[in-house]
């Protein structure tokens, strides 16, 4: 069995990347799978996941980061448990060593955002991450809405990471240029910022509705947050996904995380 780690300090996007990566490796290699820290999953109110087999691996939480630390194999043996290997995905690009993961490995995969880890399993992932569809008022209304997934919060204190209003203005302009009658709706972790920038649009902070809206909307403008990546990639009916060029490095014009280039997205 291989074991994934769900960190309480990780956002929903990072937790889901861990989940789909572990399940993909297990499926590809014919291993059983399980998870440590599944009780910390932030989408449990609207997404019912199969957590695989139970495990009694001991762990502690390292604060303030909220990182889940499993005991080392030696310490765990002293406690009477099984011995596990450990594999951590830390590179901002695809690490081919993932292909050599053996049964009996604990995997830390919050950084597994490169679609080469799991992209060949998107059809299965749609079933794994199944959520209730958004019931738009009517089909024409649903076709005419563009979701802006604005990320504020702690991003605002990191100048190299925080996307300026200029990016959103440019993306909105491009959407209107293609779809003159389009309407905009903001789904965000920071409604105060959203309303300061765009008081003419509705701003919604509701993790379930935010994720499901990105999953089913026909038009999307994404931030450089992990939150919107998977629902956008799983969205079969979306007409266009605009994302920031260079992703987390847009403000410095550098692909610092080349794993975040996805063929489905239009980068500006």
mmCIF file of C-alpha atoms in Angstrom:
data_model
loop_
_atom_site.group_PDB
_atom_site.id
_atom_site.type_symbol
_atom_site.label_atom_id
_atom_site.label_comp_id
_atom_site.label_asym_id
_atom_site.label_seq_id
_atom_site.Cartn_x
_atom_site.Cartn_y
_atom_site.Cartn_z
ATOM 1 C CA UNK A 1 0.000 0.000 0.000
ATOM 2 C CA UNK A 2 1.101 3.582 -0.655
ATOM 3 C CA UNK A 3 0.094 6.342 1.732
ATOM 4 C CA UNK A 4 -0.640 9.992 0.999
ATOM 5 C CA UNK A 5 -0.367 12.821 3.536
ATOM 6 C CA UNK A 6 -3.157 15.409 3.898
ATOM 7 C CA UNK A 7 -1.642 18.458 5.601
ATOM 8 C CA UNK A 8 -4.072 20.538 7.706
ATOM 9 C CA UNK A 9 -2.127 23.650 6.714
ATOM 10 C CA UNK A 10 -2.596 23.051 2.973
ATOM 11 C CA UNK A 11 -5.366 24.604 0.935
ATOM 12 C CA UNK A 12 -8.005 22.534 -0.820
ATOM 13 C CA UNK A 13 -6.129 22.665 -4.133
ATOM 14 C CA UNK A 14 -2.906 21.263 -2.692
ATOM 15 C CA UNK A 15 -4.810 18.582 -0.772
ATOM 16 C CA UNK A 16 -6.537 17.454 -3.960
ATOM 17 C CA UNK A 17 -3.256 17.282 -5.874
ATOM 18 C CA UNK A 18 -1.975 14.936 -3.188
ATOM 19 C CA UNK A 19 -5.123 12.853 -3.437
ATOM 20 C CA UNK A 20 -5.195 12.407 -7.216
ATOM 21 C CA UNK A 21 -1.434 11.795 -7.434
ATOM 22 C CA UNK A 22 -1.485 9.026 -4.837
ATOM 23 C CA UNK A 23 -4.542 7.389 -6.387
ATOM 24 C CA UNK A 24 -3.050 7.633 -9.876
ATOM 25 C CA UNK A 25 0.214 6.005 -8.784
ATOM 26 C CA UNK A 26 -1.741 3.275 -7.018
ATOM 27 C CA UNK A 27 -3.927 2.651 -10.063
ATOM 28 C CA UNK A 28 -1.002 2.660 -12.500
ATOM 29 C CA UNK A 29 1.060 0.248 -10.404
ATOM 30 C CA UNK A 30 -1.695 -1.940 -9.006
ATOM 31 C CA UNK A 31 -1.062 -0.906 -5.383
ATOM 32 C CA UNK A 32 -3.560 -0.383 -2.580
ATOM 33 C CA UNK A 33 -3.733 3.176 -1.258
ATOM 34 C CA UNK A 34 -4.602 4.995 1.937
ATOM 35 C CA UNK A 35 -4.163 8.425 3.536
ATOM 36 C CA UNK A 36 -2.917 9.918 6.769
ATOM 37 C CA UNK A 37 -4.732 13.059 7.943
ATOM 38 C CA UNK A 38 -7.887 12.570 5.883
ATOM 39 C CA UNK A 39 -9.829 14.199 8.721
ATOM 40 C CA UNK A 40 -8.178 17.499 7.720
ATOM 41 C CA UNK A 41 -9.644 17.463 4.197
ATOM 42 C CA UNK A 42 -11.183 20.892 3.514
ATOM 43 C CA UNK A 43 -13.702 19.777 0.927
ATOM 44 C CA UNK A 44 -15.519 17.167 3.011
ATOM 45 C CA UNK A 45 -18.739 19.199 3.176
ATOM 46 C CA UNK A 46 -19.335 18.945 -0.569
ATOM 47 C CA UNK A 47 -17.010 16.238 -1.939
ATOM 48 C CA UNK A 48 -17.100 12.613 -0.807
ATOM 49 C CA UNK A 49 -13.767 10.921 -1.480
ATOM 50 C CA UNK A 50 -12.737 7.284 -1.364
ATOM 51 C CA UNK A 51 -9.819 7.280 1.077
ATOM 52 C CA UNK A 52 -8.822 3.701 0.365
ATOM 53 C CA UNK A 53 -7.639 1.397 3.108
ATOM 54 C CA UNK A 54 -7.311 2.467 6.731
ATOM 55 C CA UNK A 55 -3.839 2.949 8.157
ATOM 56 C CA UNK A 56 -2.593 3.284 11.724
ATOM 57 C CA UNK A 57 0.529 5.268 10.852
ATOM 58 C CA UNK A 58 1.445 7.613 13.706
ATOM 59 C CA UNK A 59 1.959 11.310 13.046
ATOM 60 C CA UNK A 60 2.183 14.744 14.600
ATOM 61 C CA UNK A 61 1.333 18.223 13.313
ATOM 62 C CA UNK A 62 4.104 20.782 12.989
ATOM 63 C CA UNK A 63 2.817 24.278 13.729
ATOM 64 C CA UNK A 64 2.415 27.046 12.640
ATOM 65 C CA UNK A 65 2.736 25.623 9.104
ATOM 66 C CA UNK A 66 0.222 22.873 9.802
ATOM 67 C CA UNK A 67 2.466 20.248 8.232
ATOM 68 C CA UNK A 68 1.708 16.613 8.958
ATOM 69 C CA UNK A 69 4.862 14.755 9.979
ATOM 70 C CA UNK A 70 4.829 10.954 9.962
ATOM 71 C CA UNK A 71 7.240 9.104 12.216
ATOM 72 C CA UNK A 72 10.369 7.849 10.482
ATOM 73 C CA UNK A 73 10.446 4.113 9.638
ATOM 74 C CA UNK A 74 12.825 3.366 12.546
ATOM 75 C CA UNK A 75 10.711 5.201 15.103
ATOM 76 C CA UNK A 76 7.575 3.670 13.693
ATOM 77 C CA UNK A 77 9.064 0.182 14.016
ATOM 78 C CA UNK A 78 9.756 0.877 17.682
ATOM 79 C CA UNK A 79 6.065 1.651 18.052
ATOM 80 C CA UNK A 80 5.214 -1.716 16.576
ATOM 81 C CA UNK A 81 4.159 -0.650 13.090
ATOM 82 C CA UNK A 82 5.307 -1.451 9.586
ATOM 83 C CA UNK A 83 8.307 0.119 7.892
ATOM 84 C CA UNK A 84 7.628 2.517 4.998
ATOM 85 C CA UNK A 85 9.793 4.283 2.454
ATOM 86 C CA UNK A 86 9.284 8.029 2.045
ATOM 87 C CA UNK A 87 8.998 10.032 -1.185
ATOM 88 C CA UNK A 88 8.426 13.783 -1.400
ATOM 89 C CA UNK A 89 7.606 15.678 -4.578
ATOM 90 C CA UNK A 90 9.276 19.060 -4.138
ATOM 91 C CA UNK A 91 10.385 20.164 -7.607
ATOM 92 C CA UNK A 92 8.289 22.784 -9.462
ATOM 93 C CA UNK A 93 8.382 20.513 -12.518
ATOM 94 C CA UNK A 94 7.819 16.838 -13.247
ATOM 95 C CA UNK A 95 10.117 14.472 -11.362
ATOM 96 C CA UNK A 96 10.455 11.153 -13.265
ATOM 97 C CA UNK A 97 11.572 9.423 -10.066
ATOM 98 C CA UNK A 98 7.868 9.090 -9.319
ATOM 99 C CA UNK A 99 7.901 6.165 -11.757
ATOM 100 C CA UNK A 100 10.108 4.203 -9.373
ATOM 101 C CA UNK A 101 7.921 4.490 -6.291
ATOM 102 C CA UNK A 102 7.572 1.094 -4.642
ATOM 103 C CA UNK A 103 4.772 -0.438 -2.669
ATOM 104 C CA UNK A 104 5.097 0.522 0.991
ATOM 105 C CA UNK A 105 5.851 4.223 0.417
ATOM 106 C CA UNK A 106 4.547 7.336 2.164
ATOM 107 C CA UNK A 107 4.149 10.130 -0.402
ATOM 108 C CA UNK A 108 4.051 13.895 0.183
ATOM 109 C CA UNK A 109 2.609 15.174 -3.083
ATOM 110 C CA UNK A 110 1.235 18.678 -2.457
ATOM 111 C CA UNK A 111 3.560 19.973 -5.201
ATOM 112 C CA UNK A 112 2.462 17.399 -7.797
ATOM 113 C CA UNK A 113 0.785 19.973 -10.039
ATOM 114 C CA UNK A 114 2.410 18.876 -13.293
ATOM 115 C CA UNK A 115 -0.242 17.075 -15.352
ATOM 116 C CA UNK A 116 2.265 14.381 -16.294
ATOM 117 C CA UNK A 117 1.725 12.920 -12.836
ATOM 118 C CA UNK A 118 -2.019 12.362 -13.308
ATOM 119 C CA UNK A 119 -3.227 13.860 -16.616
ATOM 120 C CA UNK A 120 -3.685 10.461 -18.250
ATOM 121 C CA UNK A 121 -6.302 9.662 -15.588
ATOM 122 C CA UNK A 122 -8.574 12.711 -15.979
ATOM 123 C CA UNK A 123 -11.620 10.600 -16.785
ATOM 124 C CA UNK A 124 -11.152 8.602 -13.584
ATOM 125 C CA UNK A 125 -10.408 11.777 -11.621
ATOM 126 C CA UNK A 126 -13.734 13.263 -12.713
ATOM 127 C CA UNK A 127 -15.382 10.360 -10.914
ATOM 128 C CA UNK A 128 -13.085 10.553 -7.876
ATOM 129 C CA UNK A 129 -13.802 14.295 -7.428
ATOM 130 C CA UNK A 130 -17.456 14.185 -8.378
ATOM 131 C CA UNK A 131 -19.540 17.056 -6.995
ATOM 132 C CA UNK A 132 -23.092 18.238 -7.490
ATOM 133 C CA UNK A 133 -23.361 20.339 -10.687
ATOM 134 C CA UNK A 134 -24.242 24.017 -10.551
ATOM 135 C CA UNK A 135 -27.874 24.562 -11.436
ATOM 136 C CA UNK A 136 -27.775 27.803 -13.378
ATOM 137 C CA UNK A 137 -31.041 29.723 -13.641
ATOM 138 C CA UNK A 138 -31.289 28.611 -17.249
ATOM 139 C CA UNK A 139 -28.950 27.299 -19.913
ATOM 140 C CA UNK A 140 -28.511 30.675 -21.614
ATOM 141 C CA UNK A 141 -27.596 32.248 -18.282
ATOM 142 C CA UNK A 142 -25.016 29.548 -17.585
ATOM 143 C CA UNK A 143 -23.479 30.000 -21.031
ATOM 144 C CA UNK A 144 -23.201 33.739 -20.441
ATOM 145 C CA UNK A 145 -21.357 33.770 -17.093
ATOM 146 C CA UNK A 146 -17.618 34.135 -16.632
ATOM 147 C CA UNK A 147 -16.156 33.183 -13.260
ATOM 148 C CA UNK A 148 -13.270 35.278 -11.906
ATOM 149 C CA UNK A 149 -11.432 33.184 -9.311
ATOM 150 C CA UNK A 150 -9.612 36.046 -7.568
ATOM 151 C CA UNK A 151 -7.059 35.094 -4.908
ATOM 152 C CA UNK A 152 -6.291 37.708 -2.272
ATOM 153 C CA UNK A 153 -5.669 37.067 1.404
ATOM 154 C CA UNK A 154 -2.058 36.288 2.284
ATOM 155 C CA UNK A 155 -1.077 36.536 -1.391
ATOM 156 C CA UNK A 156 -1.255 40.323 -1.024
ATOM 157 C CA UNK A 157 1.886 40.447 1.119
ATOM 158 C CA UNK A 158 3.995 38.655 -1.525
ATOM 159 C CA UNK A 159 4.670 41.197 -4.262
ATOM 160 C CA UNK A 160 6.100 38.664 -6.717
ATOM 161 C CA UNK A 161 3.048 36.433 -6.383
ATOM 162 C CA UNK A 162 0.017 38.691 -5.969
ATOM 163 C CA UNK A 163 -1.690 39.392 -9.289
ATOM 164 C CA UNK A 164 -2.426 43.102 -9.801
ATOM 165 C CA UNK A 165 -5.780 44.476 -10.918
ATOM 166 C CA UNK A 166 -4.214 45.059 -14.349
ATOM 167 C CA UNK A 167 -4.241 41.316 -15.005
ATOM 168 C CA UNK A 168 -7.950 41.009 -14.238
ATOM 169 C CA UNK A 169 -8.802 44.119 -16.287
ATOM 170 C CA UNK A 170 -6.941 42.694 -19.288
ATOM 171 C CA UNK A 171 -8.602 39.290 -18.933
ATOM 172 C CA UNK A 172 -12.061 40.857 -18.638
ATOM 173 C CA UNK A 173 -11.360 42.982 -21.731
ATOM 174 C CA UNK A 174 -10.376 39.883 -23.713
ATOM 175 C CA UNK A 175 -13.503 37.998 -22.627
ATOM 176 C CA UNK A 176 -15.773 40.895 -23.577
ATOM 177 C CA UNK A 177 -13.987 41.154 -26.918
ATOM 178 C CA UNK A 178 -14.993 37.570 -27.724
ATOM 179 C CA UNK A 179 -18.331 37.482 -25.931
ATOM 180 C CA UNK A 180 -19.811 41.022 -25.873
ATOM 181 C CA UNK A 181 -22.838 40.083 -23.737
ATOM 182 C CA UNK A 182 -20.942 38.108 -21.126
ATOM 183 C CA UNK A 183 -21.581 38.676 -17.405
ATOM 184 C CA UNK A 184 -19.040 38.288 -14.606
ATOM 185 C CA UNK A 185 -19.223 36.686 -11.196
ATOM 186 C CA UNK A 186 -16.355 36.652 -8.687
ATOM 187 C CA UNK A 187 -15.544 33.573 -6.591
ATOM 188 C CA UNK A 188 -12.851 34.418 -4.090
ATOM 189 C CA UNK A 189 -11.225 33.944 -0.698
ATOM 190 C CA UNK A 190 -11.153 37.742 -0.315
ATOM 191 C CA UNK A 191 -14.520 39.420 -1.060
ATOM 192 C CA UNK A 192 -13.351 42.743 0.416
ATOM 193 C CA UNK A 193 -10.593 43.001 -2.184
ATOM 194 C CA UNK A 194 -12.914 41.803 -4.946
ATOM 195 C CA UNK A 195 -15.548 44.420 -4.126
ATOM 196 C CA UNK A 196 -12.905 47.137 -3.860
ATOM 197 C CA UNK A 197 -11.684 46.319 -7.359
ATOM 198 C CA UNK A 198 -14.980 45.380 -9.011
ATOM 199 C CA UNK A 199 -17.984 46.738 -7.069
ATOM 200 C CA UNK A 200 -20.166 46.179 -10.136
ATOM 201 C CA UNK A 201 -19.922 42.370 -9.826
ATOM 202 C CA UNK A 202 -21.174 39.961 -7.192
ATOM 203 C CA UNK A 203 -18.416 38.450 -5.010
ATOM 204 C CA UNK A 204 -18.930 35.063 -3.354
ATOM 205 C CA UNK A 205 -16.823 33.426 -0.637
ATOM 206 C CA UNK A 206 -18.074 29.863 -0.252
ATOM 207 C CA UNK A 207 -15.527 27.110 -0.824
ATOM 208 C CA UNK A 208 -18.121 24.606 -2.083
ATOM 209 C CA UNK A 209 -19.848 27.028 -4.434
ATOM 210 C CA UNK A 210 -16.507 28.493 -5.554
ATOM 211 C CA UNK A 211 -15.053 25.101 -6.526
ATOM 212 C CA UNK A 212 -18.247 23.876 -8.183
ATOM 213 C CA UNK A 213 -18.619 27.124 -10.142
ATOM 214 C CA UNK A 214 -15.131 26.785 -11.610
ATOM 215 C CA UNK A 215 -15.901 23.133 -12.349
ATOM 216 C CA UNK A 216 -19.016 23.889 -14.405
ATOM 217 C CA UNK A 217 -18.792 27.450 -15.763
ATOM 218 C CA UNK A 218 -18.438 27.996 -19.521
ATOM 219 C CA UNK A 219 -15.901 30.825 -19.139
ATOM 220 C CA UNK A 220 -13.108 31.137 -16.562
ATOM 221 C CA UNK A 221 -10.470 33.642 -15.508
ATOM 222 C CA UNK A 222 -8.085 32.050 -13.011
ATOM 223 C CA UNK A 223 -5.642 33.382 -10.475
ATOM 224 C CA UNK A 224 -2.273 31.699 -9.887
ATOM 225 C CA UNK A 225 -3.688 29.662 -6.999
ATOM 226 C CA UNK A 226 -3.811 25.863 -6.930
ATOM 227 C CA UNK A 227 -7.496 26.089 -6.006
ATOM 228 C CA UNK A 228 -8.843 26.566 -9.528
ATOM 229 C CA UNK A 229 -6.550 24.288 -11.527
ATOM 230 C CA UNK A 230 -8.275 20.933 -11.142
ATOM 231 C CA UNK A 231 -11.891 22.097 -11.469
ATOM 232 C CA UNK A 232 -10.867 23.998 -14.609
ATOM 233 C CA UNK A 233 -9.074 21.002 -16.119
ATOM 234 C CA UNK A 234 -11.968 18.682 -15.263
ATOM 235 C CA UNK A 235 -14.502 21.062 -16.806
ATOM 236 C CA UNK A 236 -15.547 19.424 -20.084
ATOM 237 C CA UNK A 237 -17.832 22.241 -21.234
ATOM 238 C CA UNK A 238 -15.697 25.327 -20.667
ATOM 239 C CA UNK A 239 -15.149 27.436 -23.773
ATOM 240 C CA UNK A 240 -12.107 29.370 -22.583
ATOM 241 C CA UNK A 241 -9.834 29.411 -19.540
ATOM 242 C CA UNK A 242 -7.668 32.515 -19.141
ATOM 243 C CA UNK A 243 -4.718 32.165 -16.770
ATOM 244 C CA UNK A 244 -1.704 34.336 -15.850
ATOM 245 C CA UNK A 245 1.320 33.969 -18.132
ATOM 246 C CA UNK A 246 4.274 32.614 -16.123
ATOM 247 C CA UNK A 247 1.737 31.581 -13.447
ATOM 248 C CA UNK A 248 3.331 32.357 -10.034
ATOM 249 C CA UNK A 249 6.104 34.285 -11.813
ATOM 250 C CA UNK A 250 3.941 36.635 -13.871
ATOM 251 C CA UNK A 251 5.090 39.724 -11.998
ATOM 252 C CA UNK A 252 8.738 38.886 -12.738
ATOM 253 C CA UNK A 253 8.194 37.381 -16.225
ATOM 254 C CA UNK A 254 9.658 34.008 -15.293
ATOM 255 C CA UNK A 255 8.262 30.454 -15.212
ATOM 256 C CA UNK A 256 9.311 29.674 -11.653
ATOM 257 C CA UNK A 257 6.807 26.818 -11.599
ATOM 258 C CA UNK A 258 6.812 25.366 -15.111
ATOM 259 C CA UNK A 259 4.543 22.583 -13.844
ATOM 260 C CA UNK A 260 1.710 25.114 -14.037
ATOM 261 C CA UNK A 261 1.642 25.262 -17.822
ATOM 262 C CA UNK A 262 -1.512 23.491 -18.999
ATOM 263 C CA UNK A 263 -2.371 23.136 -22.661
ATOM 264 C CA UNK A 264 -6.032 23.843 -21.953
ATOM 265 C CA UNK A 265 -5.353 27.349 -20.614
ATOM 266 C CA UNK A 266 -4.911 30.606 -22.524
ATOM 267 C CA UNK A 267 -2.118 32.575 -20.836
ATOM 268 C CA UNK A 268 -1.942 36.374 -20.788
#
